[in-house]
Amino acid sequence: MIVVASSNGKVGIRQAVETLRRGGSALDAVVAGIEPVESNPEDHSVGYSGLPNLIGEVELDASIMDGRTLAAGAVGAIRGYEHPIAIARRVMEELPHVLIVGAGAERFARELGFPQRDLLTPEALAVWRGRLERTVEVDPGTVKYLDRMAGLAKLAADPERPNETVNFIARDREGNIACGVSTSGWSWKYPGRLGDSPIIAAGNYADNRYGAAACTGRGEMAMRAATAHSVVLYLKMGLGLEAALREAMTDLHAVDDAYAGGMNIVALDRDGMPHAASNRPDATFIFMRDDMADYEERERLYVP
Ligand code: ASP
């Protein structure tokens, strides 16, 4: 049994592994791992305290996929609910649909009795208002994106932590694999914009027969290259995990995107081997097996 996650999953990975140890399924573990990240007030890229869109509203996206049946559920641009991953799971389990968005997703959450919460924190609001000075080095694509969105919003852009997302993949006692993604998406995004996170095949894919992959980074690129599905397809075609990741990252070179920025993938093969890739040096991911006392943080494969 194993759980692999993006490194902001540290607040949830122990809980996810504990869920597996107690006999929970891979789907249970993914939700158990992601919920603490969604509640973490220090993480401005996921759930509560996520950075808002162009008009100052926090809109969340999430998806979950069951590698045993290829069932999937997702919500997009949902406001006022702290745990979109749990709502995505209910979409998968209770609706004859994969993805619901906006007012429909909020209606579904309300019908199921999920508690409502104002997700915009004063700190996230302050970041949204923006500062004139750039305090953090970011790549040219991100600078361009922020300038464009700041122009649309008539705001001064602050590139500090403009994006990230959380990825969790779990493999349970039965060898079943599940994959989950949750995000507040790109800060200053146009209202209603969906990234790769709620789109099955773009930001999330799981298939017990081959493995699973999930993405963080510029969603528009992962959507155009079907990145998560590509990793799993390359595994199916017989590539090893590292080669599959390298190939999927290299596919992104063909995506001509003026706003290109960081792209990152975490993955697990069908035998439970974890790995991850990034187009930034020194990026890390975490994993924890059921026989480990704590998680281990490893460097991602660097594929510029
Ligand atoms: N992939 C997310 C999105 O495009 C954001 C991120 O991971 O940075 O919404």
Short mmCIF file of C-alpha atoms and ligand atoms in Angstrom, two decimals:
data_model
loop_
_atom_site.label_atom_id
_atom_site.label_comp_id
_atom_site.label_asym_id
_atom_site.label_seq_id
_atom_site.Cartn_x
_atom_site.Cartn_y
_atom_site.Cartn_z
CA MET A 1 0.00 0.00 0.00
CA ILE A 2 1.28 3.45 -0.84
CA VAL A 3 0.26 7.09 -1.12
CA VAL A 4 2.06 9.56 -3.39
CA ALA A 5 1.37 13.29 -3.42
CA SER A 6 2.57 16.71 -4.48
CA SER A 7 4.69 18.14 -1.65
CA ASN A 8 1.92 20.41 -0.32
CA GLY A 9 0.18 17.12 0.58
CA LYS A 10 2.36 16.81 3.71
CA VAL A 11 -0.53 17.91 5.93
CA GLY A 12 -2.67 14.99 4.72
CA ILE A 13 -0.43 12.09 3.70
CA ARG A 14 -0.20 10.44 7.14
CA GLN A 15 -3.98 10.45 7.41
CA ALA A 16 -4.25 8.93 3.93
CA VAL A 17 -1.85 6.10 4.82
CA GLU A 18 -3.65 5.52 8.12
CA THR A 19 -6.89 5.16 6.16
CA LEU A 20 -5.29 2.41 4.05
CA ARG A 21 -3.88 0.69 7.14
CA ARG A 22 -7.34 0.58 8.66
CA GLY A 23 -8.65 -1.18 5.55
CA GLY A 24 -9.95 1.87 3.70
CA SER A 25 -10.00 1.89 -0.09
CA ALA A 26 -7.70 3.89 -2.35
CA LEU A 27 -10.62 6.30 -2.92
CA ASP A 28 -11.05 6.75 0.84
CA ALA A 29 -7.33 7.46 1.20
CA VAL A 30 -7.28 10.06 -1.57
CA VAL A 31 -10.15 11.98 0.04
CA ALA A 32 -8.59 11.61 3.53
CA GLY A 33 -5.32 13.01 2.20
CA ILE A 34 -6.76 15.93 0.24
CA GLU A 35 -9.26 17.26 2.80
CA PRO A 36 -6.61 18.57 5.24
CA VAL A 37 -4.93 20.38 2.34
CA GLU A 38 -8.26 21.95 1.39
CA SER A 39 -8.63 23.17 4.98
CA ASN A 40 -5.04 24.40 5.36
CA PRO A 41 -5.17 28.23 5.71
CA GLU A 42 -1.51 28.46 4.69
CA ASP A 43 -2.08 26.86 1.31
CA HIS A 44 -3.37 29.55 -1.04
CA SER A 45 -3.74 27.17 -3.96
CA VAL A 46 -6.37 24.77 -2.67
CA GLY A 47 -9.73 25.03 -0.87
CA TYR A 48 -10.16 27.42 2.05
CA SER A 49 -7.91 30.49 1.63
CA GLY A 50 -7.32 29.75 -2.05
CA LEU A 51 -6.51 32.79 -4.16
CA PRO A 52 -9.56 34.20 -5.91
CA ASN A 53 -10.42 34.79 -9.54
CA LEU A 54 -10.43 38.06 -11.46
CA ILE A 55 -13.42 39.43 -9.54
CA GLY A 56 -12.30 38.32 -6.08
CA GLU A 57 -14.29 35.10 -5.79
CA VAL A 58 -12.74 31.80 -4.78
CA GLU A 59 -13.75 29.18 -7.36
CA LEU A 60 -12.61 25.62 -6.75
CA ASP A 61 -12.05 22.65 -9.07
CA ALA A 62 -11.54 18.99 -8.10
CA SER A 63 -11.69 15.51 -9.57
CA ILE A 64 -11.34 11.92 -8.48
CA MET A 65 -10.87 8.74 -10.52
CA ASP A 66 -11.25 5.09 -9.58
CA GLY A 67 -8.67 2.97 -11.41
CA ARG A 68 -10.66 -0.20 -10.83
CA THR A 69 -13.69 0.80 -12.90
CA LEU A 70 -12.51 4.01 -14.62
CA ALA A 71 -15.34 5.79 -12.85
CA ALA A 72 -14.69 9.49 -12.33
CA GLY A 73 -16.33 12.51 -10.74
CA ALA A 74 -15.49 16.19 -10.84
CA VAL A 75 -16.71 19.65 -9.92
CA GLY A 76 -15.60 22.92 -11.44
CA ALA A 77 -15.87 26.60 -10.53
CA ILE A 78 -17.72 25.74 -7.31
CA ARG A 79 -17.99 28.51 -4.68
CA GLY A 80 -18.55 28.35 -0.95
CA TYR A 81 -17.69 24.72 -0.24
CA GLU A 82 -14.45 23.78 1.46
CA HIS A 83 -14.16 20.18 0.28
CA PRO A 84 -14.70 19.93 -3.49
CA ILE A 85 -12.89 16.56 -3.53
CA ALA A 86 -15.64 15.02 -1.36
CA ILE A 87 -18.30 16.55 -3.63
CA ALA A 88 -16.47 15.21 -6.71
CA ARG A 89 -16.60 11.74 -5.18
CA ARG A 90 -20.36 12.03 -4.66
CA VAL A 91 -20.76 13.13 -8.31
CA MET A 92 -18.98 9.92 -9.28
CA GLU A 93 -21.06 7.78 -6.97
CA GLU A 94 -24.50 9.32 -7.26
CA LEU A 95 -24.94 11.06 -10.60
CA PRO A 96 -24.93 9.62 -14.10
CA HIS A 97 -22.34 12.30 -14.94
CA VAL A 98 -18.64 12.93 -14.62
CA LEU A 99 -18.40 16.73 -14.33
CA ILE A 100 -20.75 19.39 -12.99
CA VAL A 101 -19.86 23.04 -12.62
CA GLY A 102 -20.84 26.37 -11.09
CA ALA A 103 -24.41 26.82 -9.87
CA GLY A 104 -25.25 23.17 -10.60
CA ALA A 105 -22.33 21.90 -8.54
CA GLU A 106 -23.29 24.25 -5.68
CA ARG A 107 -26.88 23.05 -5.83
CA PHE A 108 -25.73 19.41 -5.67
CA ALA A 109 -23.47 20.15 -2.66
CA ARG A 110 -26.35 21.93 -0.92
CA GLU A 111 -28.73 19.02 -1.58
CA LEU A 112 -26.20 16.64 -0.03
CA GLY A 113 -25.89 18.85 3.05
CA PHE A 114 -22.26 19.88 2.65
CA PRO A 115 -21.59 22.84 4.97
CA GLN A 116 -21.08 26.22 3.34
CA ARG A 117 -18.11 28.41 4.22
CA ASP A 118 -16.73 31.74 3.09
CA LEU A 119 -13.43 30.63 1.59
CA LEU A 120 -11.84 34.02 0.99
CA THR A 121 -9.43 34.88 3.82
CA PRO A 122 -8.16 38.42 4.50
CA GLU A 123 -4.68 37.23 3.62
CA ALA A 124 -5.74 35.84 0.24
CA LEU A 125 -7.72 39.03 -0.38
CA ALA A 126 -4.62 41.11 0.33
CA VAL A 127 -2.61 39.07 -2.14
CA TRP A 128 -5.40 39.43 -4.70
CA ARG A 129 -5.40 43.20 -4.32
CA GLY A 130 -1.83 42.90 -5.36
CA ARG A 131 1.39 44.68 -4.71
CA LEU A 132 3.39 46.69 -7.14
CA GLU A 133 6.66 45.06 -6.22
CA ARG A 134 7.47 41.58 -7.36
CA THR A 135 8.88 39.78 -4.36
CA VAL A 136 9.38 36.37 -5.91
CA GLU A 137 11.19 35.31 -9.08
CA VAL A 138 8.80 33.66 -11.52
CA ASP A 139 9.22 32.44 -15.06
CA PRO A 140 8.45 34.74 -18.02
CA GLY A 141 5.24 32.90 -18.91
CA THR A 142 3.82 33.48 -15.44
CA VAL A 143 4.83 37.15 -15.50
CA LYS A 144 3.08 37.52 -18.86
CA TYR A 145 -0.03 35.74 -17.58
CA LEU A 146 -0.19 37.89 -14.45
CA ASP A 147 0.30 41.09 -16.44
CA ARG A 148 -2.51 40.07 -18.79
CA MET A 149 -4.88 39.18 -15.93
CA ALA A 150 -3.87 42.28 -13.98
CA GLY A 151 -4.70 44.29 -17.08
CA LEU A 152 -8.12 42.64 -17.28
CA ALA A 153 -8.69 43.19 -13.56
CA LYS A 154 -7.13 46.67 -13.55
CA LEU A 155 -5.05 45.44 -10.65
CA ALA A 156 -1.39 45.38 -9.82
CA ALA A 157 -0.29 41.79 -10.07
CA ASP A 158 1.61 40.00 -7.39
CA PRO A 159 3.34 36.88 -8.63
CA GLU A 160 3.72 35.45 -5.17
CA ARG A 161 2.37 31.90 -5.19
CA PRO A 162 0.21 32.45 -8.24
CA ASN A 163 -0.64 28.78 -8.53
CA GLU A 164 -0.24 25.23 -7.32
CA THR A 165 -2.69 22.45 -6.64
CA VAL A 166 -2.73 19.23 -4.69
CA ASN A 167 -2.36 15.74 -6.21
CA PHE A 168 -2.90 12.47 -4.31
CA ILE A 169 -2.61 8.92 -5.67
CA ALA A 170 -3.22 5.87 -3.48
CA ARG A 171 -2.94 2.11 -3.96
CA ASP A 172 -4.81 -0.01 -1.44
CA ARG A 173 -4.57 -3.56 -0.04
CA GLU A 174 -6.40 -4.96 -3.06
CA GLY A 175 -4.06 -3.24 -5.48
CA ASN A 176 -6.73 -0.73 -6.52
CA ILE A 177 -5.48 2.70 -7.52
CA ALA A 178 -7.31 6.03 -7.12
CA CYS A 179 -6.21 9.52 -8.06
CA GLY A 180 -7.47 12.91 -6.83
CA VAL A 181 -6.78 16.55 -7.60
CA SER A 182 -8.05 19.71 -5.88
CA THR A 183 -7.28 23.36 -6.60
CA SER A 184 -8.39 26.96 -6.49
CA GLY A 185 -6.87 27.16 -9.98
CA TRP A 186 -4.89 30.04 -11.40
CA SER A 187 -5.21 33.17 -9.37
CA TRP A 188 -6.89 36.00 -11.27
CA LYS A 189 -8.41 33.47 -13.68
CA TYR A 190 -11.38 34.63 -15.71
CA PRO A 191 -14.61 33.76 -13.83
CA GLY A 192 -15.81 30.31 -14.85
CA ARG A 193 -12.44 29.20 -16.14
CA LEU A 194 -11.71 25.52 -15.61
CA GLY A 195 -8.16 24.25 -15.58
CA ASP A 196 -6.90 20.71 -16.00
CA SER A 197 -7.70 19.64 -12.43
CA PRO A 198 -11.40 18.75 -12.98
CA ILE A 199 -10.79 17.43 -16.50
CA ILE A 200 -10.27 13.68 -16.61
CA ALA A 201 -7.32 12.83 -18.89
CA ALA A 202 -5.84 16.34 -18.58
CA GLY A 203 -5.05 16.72 -14.87
CA ASN A 204 -6.09 13.33 -13.51
CA TYR A 205 -6.11 9.75 -14.76
CA ALA A 206 -6.08 6.34 -13.08
CA ASP A 207 -6.28 2.85 -14.50
CA ASN A 208 -5.41 -0.16 -12.27
CA ARG A 209 -4.01 -2.01 -15.27
CA TYR A 210 -1.24 0.53 -15.91
CA GLY A 211 -1.01 3.20 -13.20
CA ALA A 212 -2.09 6.77 -12.50
CA ALA A 213 -0.91 10.33 -12.99
CA ALA A 214 -1.95 13.80 -11.87
CA CYS A 215 -0.74 17.28 -12.76
CA THR A 216 -0.07 20.68 -11.27
CA GLY A 217 1.03 23.76 -13.14
CA ARG A 218 -0.41 25.58 -16.11
CA GLY A 219 -3.63 23.67 -16.70
CA GLU A 220 -4.14 25.01 -20.20
CA MET A 221 -1.03 23.10 -21.28
CA ALA A 222 -2.04 19.83 -19.62
CA MET A 223 -5.49 20.16 -21.23
CA ARG A 224 -4.03 20.65 -24.69
CA ALA A 225 -1.68 17.67 -24.34
CA ALA A 226 -3.93 15.35 -22.27
CA THR A 227 -0.94 14.99 -19.98
CA ALA A 228 -2.22 12.72 -17.19
CA HIS A 229 -3.72 10.29 -19.69
CA SER A 230 -0.56 10.38 -21.78
CA VAL A 231 1.54 9.11 -18.86
CA VAL A 232 -0.85 6.18 -18.36
CA LEU A 233 -0.97 5.50 -22.11
CA TYR A 234 2.83 5.46 -22.31
CA LEU A 235 2.86 2.95 -19.44
CA LYS A 236 0.36 0.85 -21.37
CA MET A 237 2.63 0.99 -24.41
CA GLY A 238 5.39 -0.59 -22.33
CA LEU A 239 7.51 2.38 -21.27
CA GLY A 240 8.91 2.38 -17.76
CA LEU A 241 7.62 5.00 -15.33
CA GLU A 242 10.51 7.41 -15.75
CA ALA A 243 10.41 7.15 -19.56
CA ALA A 244 6.62 7.64 -19.53
CA LEU A 245 6.97 10.80 -17.46
CA ARG A 246 9.77 12.11 -19.65
CA GLU A 247 7.73 11.48 -22.79
CA ALA A 248 4.61 13.23 -21.41
CA MET A 249 6.68 16.23 -20.30
CA THR A 250 8.40 16.37 -23.70
CA ASP A 251 4.99 16.35 -25.45
CA LEU A 252 4.37 19.73 -23.80
CA HIS A 253 7.16 21.30 -25.89
CA ALA A 254 4.79 21.26 -28.88
CA VAL A 255 2.18 23.31 -27.01
CA ASP A 256 2.74 26.87 -28.14
CA ASP A 257 1.62 28.91 -25.13
CA ALA A 258 2.63 32.50 -24.47
CA TYR A 259 1.79 32.00 -20.81
CA ALA A 260 3.70 28.74 -20.41
CA GLY A 261 4.85 28.17 -16.88
CA GLY A 262 5.62 25.35 -14.49
CA MET A 263 4.34 21.88 -15.29
CA ASN A 264 4.52 19.02 -12.83
CA ILE A 265 3.31 15.43 -12.76
CA VAL A 266 3.11 12.87 -9.97
CA ALA A 267 2.61 9.24 -10.95
CA LEU A 268 2.34 5.70 -9.70
CA ASP A 269 2.77 2.56 -11.78
CA ARG A 270 0.55 -0.51 -11.38
CA ASP A 271 3.10 -2.18 -9.10
CA GLY A 272 3.08 0.74 -6.68
CA MET A 273 6.29 2.47 -7.75
CA PRO A 274 6.02 6.27 -7.26
CA HIS A 275 7.73 8.94 -9.33
CA ALA A 276 7.22 12.55 -10.41
CA ALA A 277 8.48 15.05 -12.96
CA SER A 278 8.77 18.80 -13.29
CA ASN A 279 10.07 21.35 -15.76
CA ARG A 280 11.60 23.20 -12.82
CA PRO A 281 14.80 22.06 -11.13
CA ASP A 282 14.74 21.01 -7.47
CA ALA A 283 10.99 20.35 -7.37
CA THR A 284 9.98 17.57 -4.98
CA PHE A 285 7.15 15.15 -4.29
CA ILE A 286 6.31 12.93 -1.33
CA PHE A 287 5.30 9.32 -0.83
CA MET A 288 4.64 7.01 2.11
CA ARG A 289 4.14 3.24 2.17
CA ASP A 290 2.11 1.57 4.89
CA ASP A 291 5.31 0.16 6.46
CA MET A 292 7.01 3.57 6.72
CA ALA A 293 6.94 5.65 9.93
CA ASP A 294 6.66 8.88 7.96
CA TYR A 295 6.66 10.19 4.40
CA GLU A 296 9.77 10.55 2.30
CA GLU A 297 10.38 13.61 0.15
CA ARG A 298 12.22 13.03 -3.14
CA GLU A 299 13.39 15.17 -5.98
CA ARG A 300 11.30 15.05 -9.15
CA LEU A 301 12.74 14.05 -12.48
CA TYR A 302 13.77 17.34 -14.12
CA VAL A 303 12.55 17.61 -17.72
CA PRO A 304 13.03 21.22 -18.93
N1 ASP B 1 -3.27 23.23 -12.68
C1 ASP B 1 -3.99 24.23 -11.98
C2 ASP B 1 -4.88 24.97 -12.93
O1 ASP B 1 -4.49 25.18 -14.05
C3 ASP B 1 -3.17 25.23 -11.26
C4 ASP B 1 -1.85 24.76 -10.75
O2 ASP B 1 -1.64 23.60 -10.52
O3 ASP B 1 -0.96 25.58 -10.56
O4 ASP B 1 -5.93 25.38 -12.51
#
